[in-house]
Short mmCIF file of C-alpha atoms and ligand atoms in Angstrom, two decimals:
data_model
loop_
_atom_site.label_atom_id
_atom_site.label_comp_id
_atom_site.label_asym_id
_atom_site.label_seq_id
_atom_site.Cartn_x
_atom_site.Cartn_y
_atom_site.Cartn_z
CA MET A 119 9.80 18.59 11.20
CA PRO A 120 13.17 18.34 13.00
CA HIS A 121 16.48 17.21 11.32
CA LEU A 122 17.11 13.60 11.17
CA HIS A 123 19.97 13.89 13.51
CA THR A 124 17.52 15.49 16.04
CA LEU A 125 14.84 12.87 15.50
CA ALA A 126 17.42 10.11 15.97
CA VAL A 127 18.06 11.38 19.57
CA HIS A 128 14.49 12.17 20.61
CA ALA A 129 12.04 9.88 18.51
CA GLY A 130 9.98 7.54 20.73
CA ARG A 131 10.78 9.51 23.85
CA GLU A 132 8.10 12.25 23.50
CA ASP A 133 6.37 11.42 26.68
CA PHE A 134 9.37 11.40 29.05
CA GLY A 135 8.53 14.60 30.58
CA GLN A 136 5.15 13.38 31.39
CA LEU A 137 6.38 10.06 32.63
CA GLY A 138 9.15 11.71 34.60
CA VAL A 139 11.85 9.43 33.22
CA HIS A 140 14.99 9.88 31.27
CA ALA A 141 15.24 6.44 29.64
CA PRO A 142 12.76 4.12 28.06
CA PRO A 143 10.80 2.01 30.69
CA ILE A 144 11.09 -1.68 29.91
CA ASP A 145 7.78 -3.61 30.13
CA LEU A 146 8.53 -7.29 30.53
CA SER A 147 5.03 -8.37 31.40
CA THR A 148 3.75 -11.49 29.33
CA THR A 149 0.18 -10.89 30.39
CA TYR A 150 -1.82 -7.86 31.74
CA PRO A 151 -4.70 -7.87 34.29
CA VAL A 152 -8.31 -7.63 32.82
CA PRO A 153 -10.45 -6.53 35.60
CA ASP A 154 -13.16 -5.19 33.30
CA LEU A 155 -14.07 -7.99 30.81
CA ALA A 156 -15.96 -5.79 28.34
CA ALA A 157 -12.95 -3.42 28.06
CA GLY A 158 -10.62 -6.29 27.89
CA THR A 159 -12.69 -7.85 25.02
CA ALA A 160 -12.56 -4.51 23.15
CA SER A 161 -8.89 -4.36 23.43
CA PHE A 162 -8.39 -7.91 22.43
CA ASP A 163 -10.55 -7.47 19.34
CA ALA A 164 -8.63 -4.20 18.33
CA LEU A 165 -5.20 -6.05 18.67
CA VAL A 166 -6.36 -9.13 16.68
CA ALA A 167 -7.54 -6.76 13.85
CA GLY A 168 -3.96 -5.36 13.76
CA GLU A 169 -4.27 -2.04 15.57
CA ALA A 170 -1.13 -0.62 16.69
CA SER A 171 -2.27 -0.28 20.33
CA ALA A 172 -5.15 -0.68 22.62
CA ALA A 173 -6.22 0.39 26.11
CA ASN A 174 -4.96 -3.06 27.51
CA PRO A 175 -2.19 -4.86 25.95
CA ILE A 176 -3.77 -8.17 26.96
CA TYR A 177 -0.75 -10.56 26.07
CA ALA A 178 2.76 -9.76 25.06
CA ARG A 179 2.26 -11.63 21.70
CA LEU A 180 -0.41 -9.04 20.83
CA HIS A 181 1.35 -5.90 21.95
CA ASN A 182 4.45 -4.75 24.02
CA PRO A 183 4.80 -0.97 24.84
CA THR A 184 8.63 -1.04 24.84
CA VAL A 185 8.55 -2.56 21.22
CA ALA A 186 5.98 -0.11 20.11
CA ARG A 187 8.08 2.84 21.42
CA VAL A 188 10.94 1.91 19.17
CA GLU A 189 8.56 1.20 16.34
CA GLY A 190 7.31 4.66 16.58
CA ALA A 191 10.76 6.11 16.54
CA LEU A 192 11.81 4.09 13.49
CA ALA A 193 8.62 5.16 11.65
CA GLN A 194 9.68 8.76 12.22
CA LEU A 195 13.17 8.09 10.87
CA GLU A 196 12.02 6.40 7.91
CA GLY A 197 9.29 8.76 7.05
CA SER A 198 6.49 6.11 7.27
CA GLU A 199 3.04 6.02 8.95
CA ALA A 200 3.97 2.78 10.79
CA CYS A 201 6.62 0.43 11.71
CA VAL A 202 6.40 -3.33 12.70
CA ALA A 203 9.25 -4.84 14.52
CA PHE A 204 10.16 -8.67 14.41
CA GLY A 205 12.60 -10.97 16.07
CA SER A 206 15.00 -10.80 13.12
CA GLY A 207 15.34 -9.40 9.65
CA MET A 208 14.40 -12.72 8.18
CA ALA A 209 11.27 -12.88 10.45
CA ALA A 210 10.33 -9.46 9.13
CA LEU A 211 10.84 -10.59 5.59
CA ALA A 212 8.93 -13.82 6.14
CA ALA A 213 5.96 -11.85 7.53
CA LEU A 214 5.93 -9.47 4.69
CA LEU A 215 5.93 -12.27 2.09
CA MET A 216 3.08 -13.96 4.06
CA ALA A 217 1.21 -10.61 4.05
CA VAL A 218 1.34 -10.18 0.35
CA ARG A 219 0.95 -13.80 -0.56
CA THR A 220 -1.96 -14.84 -2.80
CA ASP A 221 -2.88 -18.11 -4.49
CA GLY A 222 -0.55 -18.60 -7.35
CA GLY A 223 1.39 -15.48 -6.22
CA HIS A 224 4.47 -14.51 -7.93
CA VAL A 225 7.26 -12.15 -6.86
CA LEU A 226 9.80 -10.36 -8.96
CA VAL A 227 13.16 -10.08 -7.49
CA VAL A 228 16.31 -8.31 -8.50
CA ARG A 229 19.55 -9.90 -7.55
CA PRO A 230 21.92 -9.80 -5.63
CA LEU A 231 20.39 -9.63 -2.28
CA TYR A 232 21.15 -10.91 1.15
CA GLY A 233 21.90 -14.67 0.82
CA THR A 234 19.25 -15.94 3.18
CA SER A 235 16.64 -13.69 1.54
CA ASP A 236 17.61 -15.05 -1.79
CA HIS A 237 17.22 -18.60 -0.37
CA LEU A 238 13.92 -17.91 1.25
CA LEU A 239 12.63 -16.54 -2.07
CA ALA A 240 14.23 -18.96 -4.53
CA SER A 241 13.43 -22.16 -2.39
CA GLY A 242 9.63 -21.53 -2.59
CA MET A 243 9.47 -22.02 1.18
CA ALA A 244 7.46 -18.79 1.43
CA GLY A 245 4.72 -20.21 -0.94
CA LEU A 246 5.53 -17.61 -3.56
CA GLU A 247 7.02 -18.20 -7.06
CA ALA A 248 10.19 -15.94 -7.24
CA GLU A 249 11.36 -14.76 -10.63
CA PHE A 250 14.76 -13.12 -10.64
CA VAL A 251 14.95 -10.31 -13.17
CA ASP A 252 17.03 -7.37 -14.21
CA ALA A 253 15.51 -4.10 -12.82
CA ALA A 254 15.12 -3.06 -16.56
CA ASP A 255 12.89 -5.94 -17.21
CA ILE A 256 10.21 -5.50 -14.24
CA ALA A 257 7.60 -3.78 -16.29
CA SER A 258 7.56 -6.59 -18.92
CA ARG A 259 7.50 -9.44 -16.32
CA ILE A 260 4.62 -8.12 -14.19
CA ARG A 261 1.75 -10.69 -14.21
CA PRO A 262 -1.80 -10.51 -12.98
CA THR A 263 -0.66 -12.60 -10.12
CA THR A 264 2.34 -10.62 -9.21
CA ALA A 265 2.16 -9.92 -5.55
CA LEU A 266 5.43 -7.97 -4.76
CA VAL A 267 8.56 -6.59 -6.30
CA MET A 268 11.53 -6.97 -4.17
CA ILE A 269 14.85 -5.14 -4.40
CA GLU A 270 17.72 -4.47 -2.09
CA THR A 271 19.85 -1.42 -2.49
CA PRO A 272 22.78 -1.05 -1.87
CA ALA A 273 22.91 -4.76 -2.48
CA ASN A 274 24.59 -7.23 -0.50
CA PRO A 275 27.45 -8.07 -1.06
CA THR A 276 28.44 -6.27 -4.36
CA LEU A 277 27.00 -2.86 -3.39
CA ASP A 278 25.05 -2.57 -6.61
CA LEU A 279 22.64 0.22 -6.61
CA VAL A 280 19.04 -0.14 -7.77
CA ASP A 281 16.94 2.92 -8.91
CA ILE A 282 14.05 2.85 -6.59
CA ARG A 283 11.97 5.42 -8.38
CA ALA A 284 12.35 3.72 -11.61
CA VAL A 285 11.32 0.29 -10.02
CA VAL A 286 8.21 1.85 -8.37
CA ALA A 287 7.14 3.33 -11.90
CA ALA A 288 7.79 -0.03 -13.46
CA ALA A 289 5.80 -2.03 -10.87
CA GLY A 290 2.73 0.08 -11.37
CA LYS A 291 0.10 -0.99 -8.77
CA VAL A 292 2.25 -3.87 -7.50
CA PRO A 293 3.82 -3.06 -4.15
CA VAL A 294 7.53 -2.61 -3.97
CA ALA A 295 9.57 -3.66 -0.94
CA VAL A 296 13.15 -2.23 -0.52
CA ASP A 297 15.69 -3.72 1.79
CA SER A 298 17.48 -0.58 2.85
CA THR A 299 19.61 -2.38 5.50
CA PHE A 300 22.93 -1.06 4.14
CA ALA A 301 21.66 2.52 3.66
CA THR A 302 19.87 3.07 7.02
CA PRO A 303 17.47 6.05 7.14
CA VAL A 304 20.51 8.29 7.50
CA LEU A 305 21.39 7.74 3.76
CA GLN A 306 18.22 6.80 1.91
CA ASN A 307 14.39 6.95 2.63
CA PRO A 308 12.65 4.53 0.11
CA ILE A 309 9.16 5.66 1.22
CA ALA A 310 9.68 9.11 0.00
CA LEU A 311 10.62 7.49 -3.34
CA GLY A 312 7.42 5.73 -3.63
CA ALA A 313 8.30 2.28 -2.01
CA THR A 314 5.49 0.55 -0.13
CA TYR A 315 7.51 -1.35 2.31
CA VAL A 316 11.04 -0.63 3.72
CA LEU A 317 12.62 -3.58 5.35
CA HIS A 318 15.71 -3.27 7.70
CA SER A 319 17.78 -6.00 9.44
CA ALA A 320 17.92 -3.88 12.61
CA THR A 321 20.78 -6.25 13.81
CA LYS A 322 22.96 -4.18 11.60
CA PHE A 323 23.37 -0.39 11.87
CA LEU A 324 20.08 0.37 13.68
CA GLY A 325 21.15 -1.63 16.70
CA GLY A 326 24.71 -0.92 15.77
CA HIS A 327 26.60 -2.57 18.60
CA GLY A 328 26.41 -6.22 17.65
CA ASP A 329 24.24 -7.29 20.45
CA VAL A 330 20.55 -7.51 19.13
CA ILE A 331 18.91 -9.41 16.52
CA ALA A 332 15.91 -7.58 15.14
CA GLY A 333 14.11 -6.69 11.90
CA VAL A 334 11.45 -4.00 11.03
CA VAL A 335 9.06 -3.29 8.06
CA CYS A 336 8.22 0.38 7.74
CA CYS A 337 5.00 1.09 5.66
CA SER A 338 1.51 2.53 5.78
CA GLU A 339 -0.77 1.95 8.67
CA GLU A 340 -2.99 0.04 6.28
CA ASN A 341 -0.22 -2.32 5.34
CA ALA A 342 1.09 -2.48 8.90
CA LYS A 343 -2.06 -4.12 10.29
CA PRO A 344 -1.68 -7.45 8.45
CA LEU A 345 1.91 -7.58 9.43
CA ARG A 346 0.87 -7.14 13.11
CA GLN A 347 -1.64 -9.85 12.76
CA ILE A 348 0.94 -12.21 11.19
CA ARG A 349 3.32 -11.33 14.02
CA ALA A 350 0.56 -12.12 16.58
CA VAL A 351 -0.20 -15.56 15.25
CA THR A 352 3.42 -16.65 14.37
CA GLY A 353 5.02 -15.18 17.37
CA ALA A 354 7.94 -13.65 15.52
CA LEU A 355 8.37 -11.14 18.25
CA LEU A 356 11.18 -8.67 19.25
CA HIS A 357 11.68 -9.11 22.90
CA PRO A 358 11.36 -5.94 24.92
CA LEU A 359 15.00 -6.13 25.99
CA GLY A 360 15.96 -6.44 22.36
CA ALA A 361 13.65 -3.29 21.61
CA TYR A 362 15.29 -1.44 24.44
CA LEU A 363 18.73 -2.03 23.03
CA LEU A 364 17.62 -1.22 19.54
CA HIS A 365 16.15 2.12 20.83
CA ARG A 366 19.35 2.88 22.68
CA GLY A 367 21.30 2.48 19.49
CA LEU A 368 19.30 5.26 17.67
CA PRO A 369 20.66 8.46 19.21
CA THR A 370 24.11 7.73 17.79
CA LEU A 371 22.91 6.19 14.48
CA ALA A 372 23.78 9.24 12.29
CA LEU A 373 27.16 9.79 14.07
CA ARG A 374 27.90 6.11 13.67
CA VAL A 375 26.99 5.94 10.05
CA GLU A 376 28.77 9.22 9.10
CA ARG A 377 32.10 8.10 10.71
CA ALA A 378 31.85 4.45 9.31
CA GLN A 379 31.05 5.95 5.81
CA HIS A 380 34.13 8.21 6.17
CA ASN A 381 36.20 5.23 7.11
CA ALA A 382 34.87 3.12 4.27
CA GLY A 383 35.69 5.73 1.68
CA VAL A 384 39.29 6.13 2.74
CA LEU A 385 39.62 2.25 2.92
CA ALA A 386 38.17 1.99 -0.52
CA GLN A 387 40.60 4.50 -1.95
CA ARG A 388 43.61 2.88 -0.44
CA LEU A 389 42.50 -0.74 -1.39
CA ALA A 390 42.00 0.51 -5.07
CA GLU A 391 45.81 1.54 -5.03
CA HIS A 392 46.86 -1.74 -3.51
CA SER A 393 48.64 -4.31 -5.96
CA ALA A 394 46.88 -7.29 -4.36
CA VAL A 395 43.45 -5.91 -5.09
CA ALA A 396 41.99 -6.37 -8.40
CA THR A 397 38.68 -4.34 -8.02
CA VAL A 398 37.02 -2.41 -5.18
CA PHE A 399 33.24 -2.29 -5.03
CA TYR A 400 32.06 1.05 -3.54
CA PRO A 401 29.38 3.29 -4.72
CA GLY A 402 30.89 6.44 -6.37
CA MET A 403 34.02 4.64 -7.54
CA GLY A 404 32.58 3.61 -10.96
CA THR A 405 32.63 -0.07 -10.15
CA VAL A 406 28.98 -0.76 -9.09
CA ALA A 407 25.75 -0.84 -11.07
CA ASN A 408 24.01 2.52 -11.19
CA ASP A 409 26.95 4.21 -9.47
CA HIS A 410 25.47 7.83 -9.99
CA LEU A 411 22.56 6.88 -7.52
CA ALA A 412 24.96 7.19 -4.59
CA ALA A 413 24.70 11.02 -4.88
CA THR A 414 21.20 11.18 -5.98
CA GLN A 415 18.98 8.50 -4.34
CA MET A 416 21.36 8.39 -1.46
CA ARG A 417 22.89 10.97 0.76
CA GLY A 418 26.20 9.20 0.63
CA PRO A 419 27.92 5.91 -0.54
CA GLY A 420 27.61 4.08 2.96
CA ALA A 421 29.88 2.19 5.16
CA LEU A 422 30.09 -1.33 3.33
CA LEU A 423 32.75 -2.11 0.58
CA ALA A 424 33.74 -5.14 -1.17
CA PHE A 425 36.98 -6.03 -2.87
CA ASP A 426 38.19 -8.73 -5.20
CA LEU A 427 41.73 -10.26 -4.57
CA HIS A 428 43.98 -11.24 -7.56
CA GLY A 429 44.89 -14.34 -5.39
CA GLY A 430 41.30 -15.71 -5.22
CA HIS A 431 40.03 -17.92 -2.51
CA ALA A 432 43.48 -18.73 -1.04
CA ALA A 433 44.25 -15.00 -0.68
CA ALA A 434 40.88 -14.17 0.77
CA SER A 435 41.16 -16.81 3.47
CA THR A 436 44.76 -15.59 4.28
CA VAL A 437 43.45 -12.15 4.89
CA MET A 438 40.62 -13.47 7.05
CA LYS A 439 43.15 -15.21 9.15
CA ALA A 440 45.64 -12.34 9.31
CA VAL A 441 43.42 -9.52 10.42
CA ARG A 442 43.99 -8.46 14.07
CA LEU A 443 41.79 -5.21 14.45
CA LEU A 444 39.01 -6.14 12.14
CA THR A 445 36.87 -9.03 13.25
CA PRO A 446 36.67 -11.83 10.67
CA ALA A 447 32.93 -12.42 11.04
CA VAL A 448 29.62 -12.14 9.22
CA SER A 449 27.11 -9.40 9.99
CA LEU A 450 27.82 -5.63 9.46
CA GLY A 451 26.81 -2.20 10.61
CA SER A 452 28.32 -2.44 14.18
CA VAL A 453 30.75 0.02 15.79
CA ASP A 454 33.60 -2.33 15.10
CA SER A 455 34.82 -3.29 11.75
CA LEU A 456 34.06 -6.71 10.29
CA ILE A 457 35.53 -8.62 7.21
CA GLN A 458 33.95 -11.56 5.69
CA HIS A 459 34.01 -13.86 2.58
CA PRO A 460 30.61 -13.92 0.88
CA ALA A 461 31.04 -16.93 -1.21
CA GLY A 462 32.12 -18.98 1.79
CA LEU A 463 29.75 -17.52 4.32
CA THR A 464 26.77 -15.23 3.88
CA HIS A 465 26.01 -16.27 0.19
CA ARG A 466 27.08 -19.92 0.65
CA VAL A 467 23.40 -20.94 0.16
CA LEU A 468 23.30 -19.76 -3.48
CA ASP A 469 24.42 -22.10 -6.16
CA GLU A 470 27.83 -21.58 -7.81
CA ALA A 471 26.17 -20.37 -10.98
CA THR A 472 24.19 -17.65 -9.44
CA ARG A 473 27.15 -16.64 -7.27
CA GLN A 474 29.22 -16.12 -10.55
CA ALA A 475 26.44 -14.43 -12.33
CA THR A 476 25.98 -11.84 -9.53
CA GLY A 477 29.77 -11.19 -9.02
CA ILE A 478 30.14 -12.99 -5.75
CA THR A 479 33.56 -14.40 -6.72
CA ALA A 480 36.14 -16.66 -4.85
CA GLY A 481 38.38 -13.67 -4.11
CA LEU A 482 35.67 -11.28 -2.87
CA LEU A 483 35.89 -9.96 0.67
CA ARG A 484 33.25 -7.60 2.18
CA VAL A 485 34.20 -5.01 4.80
CA SER A 486 31.71 -3.38 7.09
CA ALA A 487 33.69 -0.30 8.24
CA GLY A 488 33.35 0.45 12.01
CA ILE A 489 33.97 3.88 13.80
CA GLU A 490 37.62 3.18 14.71
CA HIS A 491 40.38 5.41 13.54
CA VAL A 492 40.77 4.73 9.84
CA ASN A 493 44.64 4.72 10.02
CA ASP A 494 44.50 1.97 12.46
CA LEU A 495 42.10 -0.06 10.35
CA TRP A 496 44.24 0.50 7.19
CA ALA A 497 47.44 -0.59 9.06
CA ASP A 498 45.59 -3.84 9.88
CA LEU A 499 44.13 -4.38 6.57
CA SER A 500 47.24 -3.48 4.60
CA ALA A 501 49.47 -5.82 6.88
CA ALA A 502 46.89 -8.54 6.23
CA LEU A 503 47.02 -8.11 2.40
CA GLU A 504 50.88 -8.27 2.58
CA THR A 505 50.58 -11.84 3.95
CA ALA A 506 48.16 -12.59 1.18
CA ARG A 507 50.53 -11.47 -1.70
CA GLY A 508 52.14 -14.91 -1.51
C1 PLP B 139 21.48 -9.41 7.87
C2 PLP B 139 20.50 -9.05 6.73
C3 PLP B 139 19.23 -9.53 6.68
C4 PLP B 139 18.68 -10.57 7.65
O1 PLP B 139 18.52 -10.03 8.81
P1 PLP B 139 18.70 -10.86 10.35
O2 PLP B 139 18.46 -9.77 11.34
O3 PLP B 139 20.18 -11.47 10.23
O4 PLP B 139 17.72 -11.84 10.24
C5 PLP B 139 18.44 -9.20 5.52
N1 PLP B 139 18.86 -8.29 4.70
C6 PLP B 139 20.13 -7.59 4.79
C7 PLP B 139 20.58 -6.75 3.71
C8 PLP B 139 21.05 -7.99 5.80
O5 PLP B 139 22.23 -7.66 5.76
#
């Protein structure tokens, strides 16, 4: 098996020699000719049953070769049998919840997690009863109706880490879904640790350039079939142009993550020494839950960090206004650095008590380090912090 760095460059491109091309072909067809009805019916039946492909794609809501190509690449990177791509990370999570849902179904969830994921689960909109628990209490909270255990590690926005192996052991026969968006396959492979489903907002590091919204679920072929069926009936598709852009981001994934991680580490150290900053949350600095997992479960602490300002909300909003090189914006995992205020933006949908309980304070800012030179990032961030000192 080639190294991940090699796979990232070549996965999903295995047939280029045979095709005589050097870039992935983009197939924009919405429908495909069916001159042979019997063969067409067989293809239709296979795709409706959730098969990964068929001789004839029939209709683009059932199958698209450009999307299938990047799915194949991501399955290789994540070490899973299959991968199913959706029109966004939230569409991927919604399909996953629909796939595991049973009558009276219950899901155990460890907080914190991405604000909209939290909202989807807590609101009951997905038709599952969400129970929010400490990872340590999972085994004792499993019910006969528990359909899923859902975790996010590193967690958004506090960077808390969750022990995937321990959660898998506690869940027993119940499937475990890990949102691994912050880690990417470069830093963590939950399938190898026993997870049933790995979820990525591919909008973030996988796409990597802030120009495509996408989501994927990596899992076994058996579990992929119902996800494809749900995608076909709900139409939560990734457009082939989006799939092309996502695939285009993959060859540089490891390079981007490693440089961004280096930058995040330097920024975390410098922020920790800054007098306007109360606490820096970054795996490996002793400030996040299960800190030790950064070096065992993960192959590095990642490119996200958060910090709490002494000056609270006022200081945070001043910093957002004062940055010039970092972009004050939600999202993460792009080549450029982003800074945002979780309590006011990404985690706004949570109630105040939940935000307080999970460490999403008024003075908390989250930085997604990009691949710029770190000295330029620090010059910008430290100048912005000076304005917030008041
Ligand atoms: C952004 C994000 C999502 C949602 O993905 P979209 O592509 O925005 O729908 C889910 N989980 C995490 C951790 C995220 O950062």
